[in-house]
Amino acid sequence: MANTSTSSEEPSVLEAFLERIVVVNNELQRSSNEPRLTTNNPEFNLATFWQNLLSYIRNLSAQTLKLTIMLSKPPYPTDKELEELITPMNLSLFGIASSFYGFHRSAGLTLYKLLRSNIMVIVSSLHTYITLTTDNSNSRENNKQIAHAAEKVVEACENLEKMQKDNAQACLHVIKSSKDLCKDALSETQQAIADNGDDGSGCTWSVKDKNIAYTAIGLIKVNKILFYVCNRKYLQKKIDCDIVPNMTAYCGLSKFGQVTIATLNKLLSAIKATDCGNDEDQNRDLDNLMTNADQLSP
C-alpha cells in the first residue's frame, strides 16, 4: 500500500484529498434542503453543461481505475507518484462540484434533483474508496475491499453518464419509479385482502378493516376527474393538479392504488406525447406536475 505517513502537522496526499471530499459531500447534503440553482447566467447551455460535466466524470472514473491498479501490488507508488495520481482526481472532483453548482434554474428542478442524487452517490463512493486507500495495510482482504470500492465509484460514474439529460426525461423517470412503487404497494394490498389480513400470527381483519380496504365510494367521480386532469395539454393550458392529491377522499385503499397507477400511466403518456424543449416555462410546468404527482406515490 502507498506510504501515507507524513509529519503530524501535514496530512498525506490521500488524507488531504479525503478532507476535500468531505467538504464537497457536506455541501451536497446542504443543497438537498436548499437547492443552489443559478439564475444569473443567461448564457447557460444545457448541452455544454453536460459535455463539461461528463468529461470530469469520465476522468474521475479512469483515474480511479488507474490508482487502483497502482495500489494493487508492489512496488507501491511513492508520495510523488501518488500526488500525480491524486491531482487529476482532485481537479475532476472540483470540476464536478463547479459544474453542478452552475446548473441553471431554467433547466428544471426535477432534473436538478436527479442529478444531485447521482452526484451524491459518486462522492459518497469516492469517500469510501479513498478512506480504504489511506489504510497502510497491504493485506489481501484490504486490497479486495479497495477493488470493490473502486468498482462502486466507476459504477456510480457510469450511472450518471446514463441518466436522463433533460427535465422532461427526468420527469418520465420519476413517474415510472413512482408507478413501480405503486404497483408493489397495490400487489401487497391485494394479497393482504386475499389473506384476510393474516400476517402469519393468526390475527385477521375486522369488518371495519375490510370496509376500509373495499370501500370505493365516488370512484366514477374520481375517474372523470383523472380523465380531465391527465388528458389536458398541460404545457399549453396548465393542469389544476391540486385536484389529484385529494383523490384519497373518494376511494378505498385498493381502488386508490389502481387509480394511482392509471393516473401515472396517463401522465407518462402525456409527457411523451408533448414536444418538451428546454424552455423555462415548460420546465416549470413539469416541475409543478412532479410536485403533485409525487403525492400519489406510496
CSV table of C-alpha atoms in Angstrom, one decimal:
chain,number,residue,atom,x,y,z
A,1,MET,CA,0.0,0.0,0.0
A,2,ALA,CA,1.1,3.6,-0.6
A,3,ASN,CA,3.2,5.2,2.0
A,4,THR,CA,0.9,7.9,3.6
A,5,SER,CA,3.0,8.7,6.6
A,6,THR,CA,3.9,12.4,6.9
A,7,SER,CA,4.5,14.8,9.8
A,8,SER,CA,1.7,15.1,12.3
A,9,GLU,CA,1.2,18.7,11.1
A,10,GLU,CA,0.8,18.0,7.4
A,11,PRO,CA,-1.8,15.5,6.1
A,12,SER,CA,-0.8,13.0,3.4
A,13,VAL,CA,-1.9,13.4,-0.2
A,14,LEU,CA,-4.7,10.9,0.4
A,15,GLU,CA,-5.8,12.4,3.7
A,16,ALA,CA,-5.9,15.9,2.1
A,17,PHE,CA,-8.0,14.6,-0.8
A,18,LEU,CA,-10.3,12.9,1.7
A,19,GLU,CA,-10.8,16.2,3.5
A,20,ARG,CA,-11.8,17.8,0.2
A,21,ILE,CA,-14.2,15.0,-0.5
A,22,VAL,CA,-15.9,15.6,2.9
A,23,VAL,CA,-16.3,19.3,2.2
A,24,VAL,CA,-17.9,18.6,-1.1
A,25,ASN,CA,-20.2,15.9,0.4
A,26,ASN,CA,-21.3,18.3,3.2
A,27,GLU,CA,-22.1,21.0,0.6
A,28,LEU,CA,-24.2,18.5,-1.4
A,29,GLN,CA,-26.0,17.4,1.8
A,30,ARG,CA,-27.0,21.0,2.5
A,31,SER,CA,-28.1,21.5,-1.1
A,32,SER,CA,-30.7,18.8,-0.6
A,33,ASN,CA,-32.7,21.2,1.6
A,34,GLU,CA,-31.6,24.4,0.0
A,35,PRO,CA,-31.2,24.0,-3.8
A,36,ARG,CA,-28.4,26.2,-5.1
A,37,LEU,CA,-29.8,26.8,-8.6
A,38,THR,CA,-28.1,29.6,-10.6
A,39,THR,CA,-30.5,32.1,-12.2
A,40,ASN,CA,-28.0,34.8,-13.2
A,41,ASN,CA,-26.3,33.1,-16.2
A,42,PRO,CA,-28.2,33.9,-19.4
A,43,GLU,CA,-25.5,32.1,-21.4
A,44,PHE,CA,-26.3,28.7,-19.8
A,45,ASN,CA,-26.5,25.9,-22.3
A,46,LEU,CA,-27.6,22.5,-21.2
A,47,ALA,CA,-25.7,20.6,-23.9
A,48,THR,CA,-22.5,22.4,-23.0
A,49,PHE,CA,-23.2,21.7,-19.3
A,50,TRP,CA,-23.4,18.0,-19.9
A,51,GLN,CA,-20.3,18.0,-22.1
A,52,ASN,CA,-18.3,19.6,-19.4
A,53,LEU,CA,-19.7,17.5,-16.5
A,54,LEU,CA,-19.3,14.2,-18.3
A,55,SER,CA,-15.7,15.0,-19.1
A,56,TYR,CA,-15.0,15.3,-15.4
A,57,ILE,CA,-17.0,12.2,-14.6
A,58,ARG,CA,-15.1,10.1,-17.2
A,59,ASN,CA,-11.7,11.4,-16.0
A,60,LEU,CA,-12.6,10.6,-12.4
A,61,SER,CA,-13.6,7.1,-13.3
A,62,ALA,CA,-10.4,6.5,-15.3
A,63,GLN,CA,-8.1,7.9,-12.6
A,64,THR,CA,-9.9,5.7,-10.0
A,65,LEU,CA,-9.1,2.6,-12.0
A,66,LYS,CA,-5.5,3.8,-12.6
A,67,LEU,CA,-5.0,4.4,-8.9
A,68,THR,CA,-6.5,1.0,-8.0
A,69,ILE,CA,-4.1,-0.8,-10.3
A,70,MET,CA,-1.1,1.1,-8.9
A,71,LEU,CA,-2.1,0.1,-5.3
A,72,SER,CA,-2.9,-3.5,-6.1
A,73,LYS,CA,0.6,-4.9,-5.9
A,74,PRO,CA,4.2,-3.8,-5.2
A,75,PRO,CA,6.0,-1.7,-6.0
A,76,TYR,CA,3.5,0.8,-4.5
A,77,PRO,CA,3.6,4.4,-5.7
A,78,THR,CA,5.9,6.9,-3.9
A,79,ASP,CA,4.4,10.1,-2.4
A,80,LYS,CA,5.3,11.9,-5.6
A,81,GLU,CA,3.7,9.3,-7.8
A,82,LEU,CA,0.7,9.3,-5.6
A,83,GLU,CA,0.3,13.0,-5.8
A,84,GLU,CA,0.5,12.8,-9.6
A,85,LEU,CA,-2.4,10.3,-9.5
A,86,ILE,CA,-4.5,12.2,-7.0
A,87,THR,CA,-4.1,15.7,-8.5
A,88,PRO,CA,-6.3,14.9,-11.6
A,89,MET,CA,-8.8,13.2,-9.4
A,90,ASN,CA,-9.0,16.3,-7.2
A,91,LEU,CA,-9.4,18.5,-10.3
A,92,SER,CA,-12.2,16.2,-11.5
A,93,LEU,CA,-14.0,16.4,-8.2
A,94,PHE,CA,-13.7,20.2,-8.2
A,95,GLY,CA,-15.0,20.3,-11.8
A,96,ILE,CA,-18.0,18.1,-10.9
A,97,ALA,CA,-18.9,20.3,-8.0
A,98,SER,CA,-18.4,23.5,-10.0
A,99,SER,CA,-20.5,22.2,-12.9
A,100,PHE,CA,-23.3,21.1,-10.5
A,101,TYR,CA,-23.4,24.5,-8.8
A,102,GLY,CA,-23.6,26.1,-12.2
A,103,PHE,CA,-26.8,24.3,-13.1
A,104,HIS,CA,-29.3,26.9,-14.2
A,105,ARG,CA,-32.9,27.0,-12.8
A,106,SER,CA,-34.3,27.2,-16.3
A,107,ALA,CA,-33.2,23.6,-17.0
A,108,GLY,CA,-35.6,22.3,-14.4
A,109,LEU,CA,-35.8,21.4,-10.7
A,110,THR,CA,-36.6,17.7,-11.3
A,111,LEU,CA,-33.5,17.2,-13.4
A,112,TYR,CA,-31.5,19.1,-10.8
A,113,LYS,CA,-32.7,16.7,-8.0
A,114,LEU,CA,-31.9,13.6,-10.1
A,115,LEU,CA,-28.5,15.0,-10.9
A,116,ARG,CA,-27.8,15.9,-7.3
A,117,SER,CA,-28.8,12.4,-6.2
A,118,ASN,CA,-26.4,10.8,-8.7
A,119,ILE,CA,-23.5,13.1,-7.8
A,120,MET,CA,-24.0,12.4,-4.1
A,121,VAL,CA,-23.6,8.6,-4.8
A,122,ILE,CA,-20.4,9.3,-6.7
A,123,VAL,CA,-19.0,11.5,-3.9
A,124,SER,CA,-20.1,9.0,-1.2
A,125,SER,CA,-18.5,6.1,-3.1
A,126,LEU,CA,-15.3,8.1,-3.7
A,127,HIS,CA,-15.2,8.9,0.1
A,128,THR,CA,-15.4,5.2,0.9
A,129,TYR,CA,-12.7,4.3,-1.7
A,130,ILE,CA,-10.2,6.9,-0.6
A,131,THR,CA,-10.8,6.1,3.1
A,132,LEU,CA,-9.8,2.5,2.3
A,133,THR,CA,-6.7,3.6,0.4
A,134,THR,CA,-5.4,5.5,3.4
A,135,ASP,CA,-5.1,2.3,5.3
A,136,ASN,CA,-1.4,1.3,5.3
A,137,SER,CA,-2.3,-2.4,5.4
A,138,ASN,CA,-1.5,-4.3,2.3
A,139,SER,CA,-3.4,-7.4,3.2
A,140,ARG,CA,-5.2,-9.3,0.6
A,141,GLU,CA,-8.6,-8.6,2.2
A,142,ASN,CA,-7.9,-4.8,2.2
A,143,ASN,CA,-6.9,-5.0,-1.5
A,144,LYS,CA,-10.2,-6.7,-2.2
A,145,GLN,CA,-12.1,-4.0,-0.4
A,146,ILE,CA,-10.3,-1.3,-2.3
A,147,ALA,CA,-11.0,-3.0,-5.6
A,148,HIS,CA,-14.7,-3.4,-4.7
A,149,ALA,CA,-14.9,0.3,-3.6
A,150,ALA,CA,-13.3,1.3,-6.9
A,151,GLU,CA,-15.9,-0.6,-8.8
A,152,LYS,CA,-18.6,1.3,-6.9
A,153,VAL,CA,-17.1,4.6,-7.9
A,154,VAL,CA,-16.9,3.5,-11.6
A,155,GLU,CA,-20.5,2.2,-11.4
A,156,ALA,CA,-21.7,5.5,-9.9
A,157,CYS,CA,-20.0,7.4,-12.7
A,158,GLU,CA,-21.5,5.2,-15.4
A,159,ASN,CA,-25.0,5.6,-13.9
A,160,LEU,CA,-24.7,9.4,-14.0
A,161,GLU,CA,-23.4,9.2,-17.6
A,162,LYS,CA,-26.5,7.1,-18.5
A,163,MET,CA,-29.0,9.3,-16.6
A,164,GLN,CA,-31.7,11.5,-18.2
A,165,LYS,CA,-30.3,14.6,-19.8
A,166,ASP,CA,-33.3,17.0,-19.8
A,167,ASN,CA,-36.2,17.8,-17.4
A,168,ALA,CA,-38.8,16.0,-19.4
A,169,GLN,CA,-36.9,12.8,-19.4
A,170,ALA,CA,-36.1,13.2,-15.7
A,171,CYS,CA,-39.9,13.6,-15.1
A,172,LEU,CA,-40.6,10.4,-17.0
A,173,HIS,CA,-38.0,8.6,-14.9
A,174,VAL,CA,-39.5,9.8,-11.6
A,175,ILE,CA,-43.1,9.0,-12.7
A,176,LYS,CA,-42.1,5.5,-13.8
A,177,SER,CA,-40.3,4.9,-10.5
A,178,SER,CA,-43.4,6.1,-8.6
A,179,LYS,CA,-45.6,3.8,-10.8
A,180,ASP,CA,-43.4,0.8,-9.9
A,181,LEU,CA,-43.7,1.6,-6.2
A,182,CYS,CA,-47.5,1.9,-6.6
A,183,LYS,CA,-47.7,-1.5,-8.3
A,184,ASP,CA,-45.7,-3.1,-5.5
A,185,ALA,CA,-48.0,-1.4,-2.9
A,186,LEU,CA,-51.1,-2.4,-4.7
A,187,SER,CA,-49.9,-6.0,-5.0
A,188,GLU,CA,-49.2,-6.2,-1.3
A,189,THR,CA,-52.7,-4.7,-0.5
A,190,GLN,CA,-54.4,-7.2,-2.8
A,191,GLN,CA,-52.5,-10.0,-1.2
A,192,ALA,CA,-53.4,-8.8,2.2
A,193,ILE,CA,-57.1,-8.7,1.2
A,194,ALA,CA,-56.8,-12.3,-0.1
A,195,ASP,CA,-55.3,-13.4,3.1
A,196,ASN,CA,-57.9,-11.5,5.2
A,197,GLY,CA,-55.1,-9.5,6.8
A,198,ASP,CA,-53.4,-12.7,8.3
A,199,ASP,CA,-49.7,-12.0,8.5
A,200,GLY,CA,-49.0,-15.4,9.9
A,201,SER,CA,-49.7,-14.5,13.5
A,202,GLY,CA,-53.3,-15.8,13.3
A,203,CYS,CA,-54.8,-12.3,13.6
A,204,THR,CA,-57.3,-11.4,10.8
A,205,TRP,CA,-59.1,-8.2,9.8
A,206,SER,CA,-62.2,-7.0,11.4
A,207,VAL,CA,-65.3,-5.9,9.5
A,208,LYS,CA,-64.1,-2.3,9.8
A,209,ASP,CA,-60.7,-3.2,8.3
A,210,LYS,CA,-62.4,-4.9,5.4
A,211,ASN,CA,-64.6,-1.9,4.7
A,212,ILE,CA,-61.6,0.3,4.6
A,213,ALA,CA,-60.0,-2.0,2.0
A,214,TYR,CA,-63.1,-2.4,-0.2
A,215,THR,CA,-64.6,1.0,0.0
A,216,ALA,CA,-64.8,2.6,-3.4
A,217,ILE,CA,-67.3,5.5,-2.9
A,218,GLY,CA,-67.3,8.0,-5.7
A,219,LEU,CA,-64.9,6.0,-7.8
A,220,ILE,CA,-66.6,7.0,-11.0
A,221,LYS,CA,-66.3,10.7,-10.0
A,222,VAL,CA,-62.5,10.1,-9.5
A,223,ASN,CA,-62.2,8.6,-12.9
A,224,LYS,CA,-63.9,11.6,-14.5
A,225,ILE,CA,-61.5,13.9,-12.6
A,226,LEU,CA,-58.5,11.9,-13.7
A,227,PHE,CA,-59.6,11.8,-17.3
A,228,TYR,CA,-59.9,15.6,-17.2
A,229,VAL,CA,-56.6,16.2,-15.5
A,230,CYS,CA,-54.4,13.8,-17.3
A,231,ASN,CA,-55.5,14.4,-20.9
A,232,ARG,CA,-55.3,18.2,-21.0
A,233,LYS,CA,-52.2,19.6,-22.7
A,234,TYR,CA,-50.6,20.7,-19.5
A,235,LEU,CA,-47.8,22.6,-21.2
A,236,GLN,CA,-50.3,24.7,-23.2
A,237,LYS,CA,-53.0,25.1,-20.7
A,238,LYS,CA,-51.9,24.4,-17.1
A,239,ILE,CA,-53.2,21.4,-15.2
A,240,ASP,CA,-55.1,22.0,-12.0
A,241,CYS,CA,-53.0,19.4,-10.2
A,242,ASP,CA,-54.4,20.3,-6.8
A,243,ILE,CA,-57.3,18.0,-7.6
A,244,VAL,CA,-55.1,14.9,-7.8
A,245,PRO,CA,-53.9,14.7,-4.1
A,246,ASN,CA,-57.5,14.8,-2.9
A,247,MET,CA,-58.4,11.6,-4.6
A,248,THR,CA,-58.0,9.6,-1.4
A,249,ALA,CA,-61.2,11.2,-0.1
A,250,TYR,CA,-63.2,9.4,-2.8
A,251,CYS,CA,-62.0,5.8,-2.9
A,252,GLY,CA,-60.7,3.0,-0.8
A,253,LEU,CA,-57.2,1.7,-0.5
A,254,SER,CA,-57.1,-1.0,-3.2
A,255,LYS,CA,-59.1,1.1,-5.7
A,256,PHE,CA,-56.9,4.1,-5.0
A,257,GLY,CA,-53.9,2.0,-5.8
A,258,GLN,CA,-55.4,1.1,-9.2
A,259,VAL,CA,-56.4,4.6,-9.9
A,260,THR,CA,-53.0,5.9,-8.9
A,261,ILE,CA,-51.2,3.6,-11.4
A,262,ALA,CA,-53.7,4.6,-14.1
A,263,THR,CA,-53.0,8.2,-13.4
A,264,LEU,CA,-49.3,7.8,-13.5
A,265,ASN,CA,-49.6,5.9,-16.8
A,266,LYS,CA,-51.6,8.8,-18.2
A,267,LEU,CA,-49.0,11.3,-17.0
A,268,LEU,CA,-46.3,9.3,-18.7
A,269,SER,CA,-48.2,9.2,-22.0
A,270,ALA,CA,-49.0,12.9,-21.8
A,271,ILE,CA,-45.3,13.9,-21.3
A,272,LYS,CA,-44.1,11.5,-24.0
A,273,ALA,CA,-46.7,13.0,-26.4
A,274,THR,CA,-45.7,16.6,-25.8
A,275,ASP,CA,-42.8,18.2,-27.5
A,276,CYS,CA,-40.8,19.3,-24.5
A,277,GLY,CA,-37.8,21.5,-25.2
A,278,ASN,CA,-35.7,23.3,-22.6
A,279,ASP,CA,-38.0,26.2,-22.3
A,280,GLU,CA,-38.0,27.6,-18.7
A,281,ASP,CA,-41.8,27.9,-18.6
A,282,GLN,CA,-42.3,24.3,-19.8
A,283,ASN,CA,-39.8,23.0,-17.3
A,284,ARG,CA,-41.6,24.9,-14.5
A,285,ASP,CA,-44.9,23.3,-15.5
A,286,LEU,CA,-43.2,19.9,-15.5
A,287,ASP,CA,-41.8,20.6,-12.0
A,288,ASN,CA,-45.2,21.6,-10.7
A,289,LEU,CA,-46.6,18.4,-12.2
A,290,MET,CA,-44.0,16.4,-10.4
A,291,THR,CA,-44.7,18.1,-7.1
A,292,ASN,CA,-48.3,16.9,-7.2
A,293,ALA,CA,-47.6,13.6,-8.8
A,294,ASP,CA,-45.2,12.8,-6.0
A,295,GLN,CA,-48.1,12.9,-3.6
A,296,LEU,CA,-49.6,9.9,-5.5
A,297,SER,CA,-46.6,7.7,-4.7
A,298,PRO,CA,-46.9,5.5,-1.6
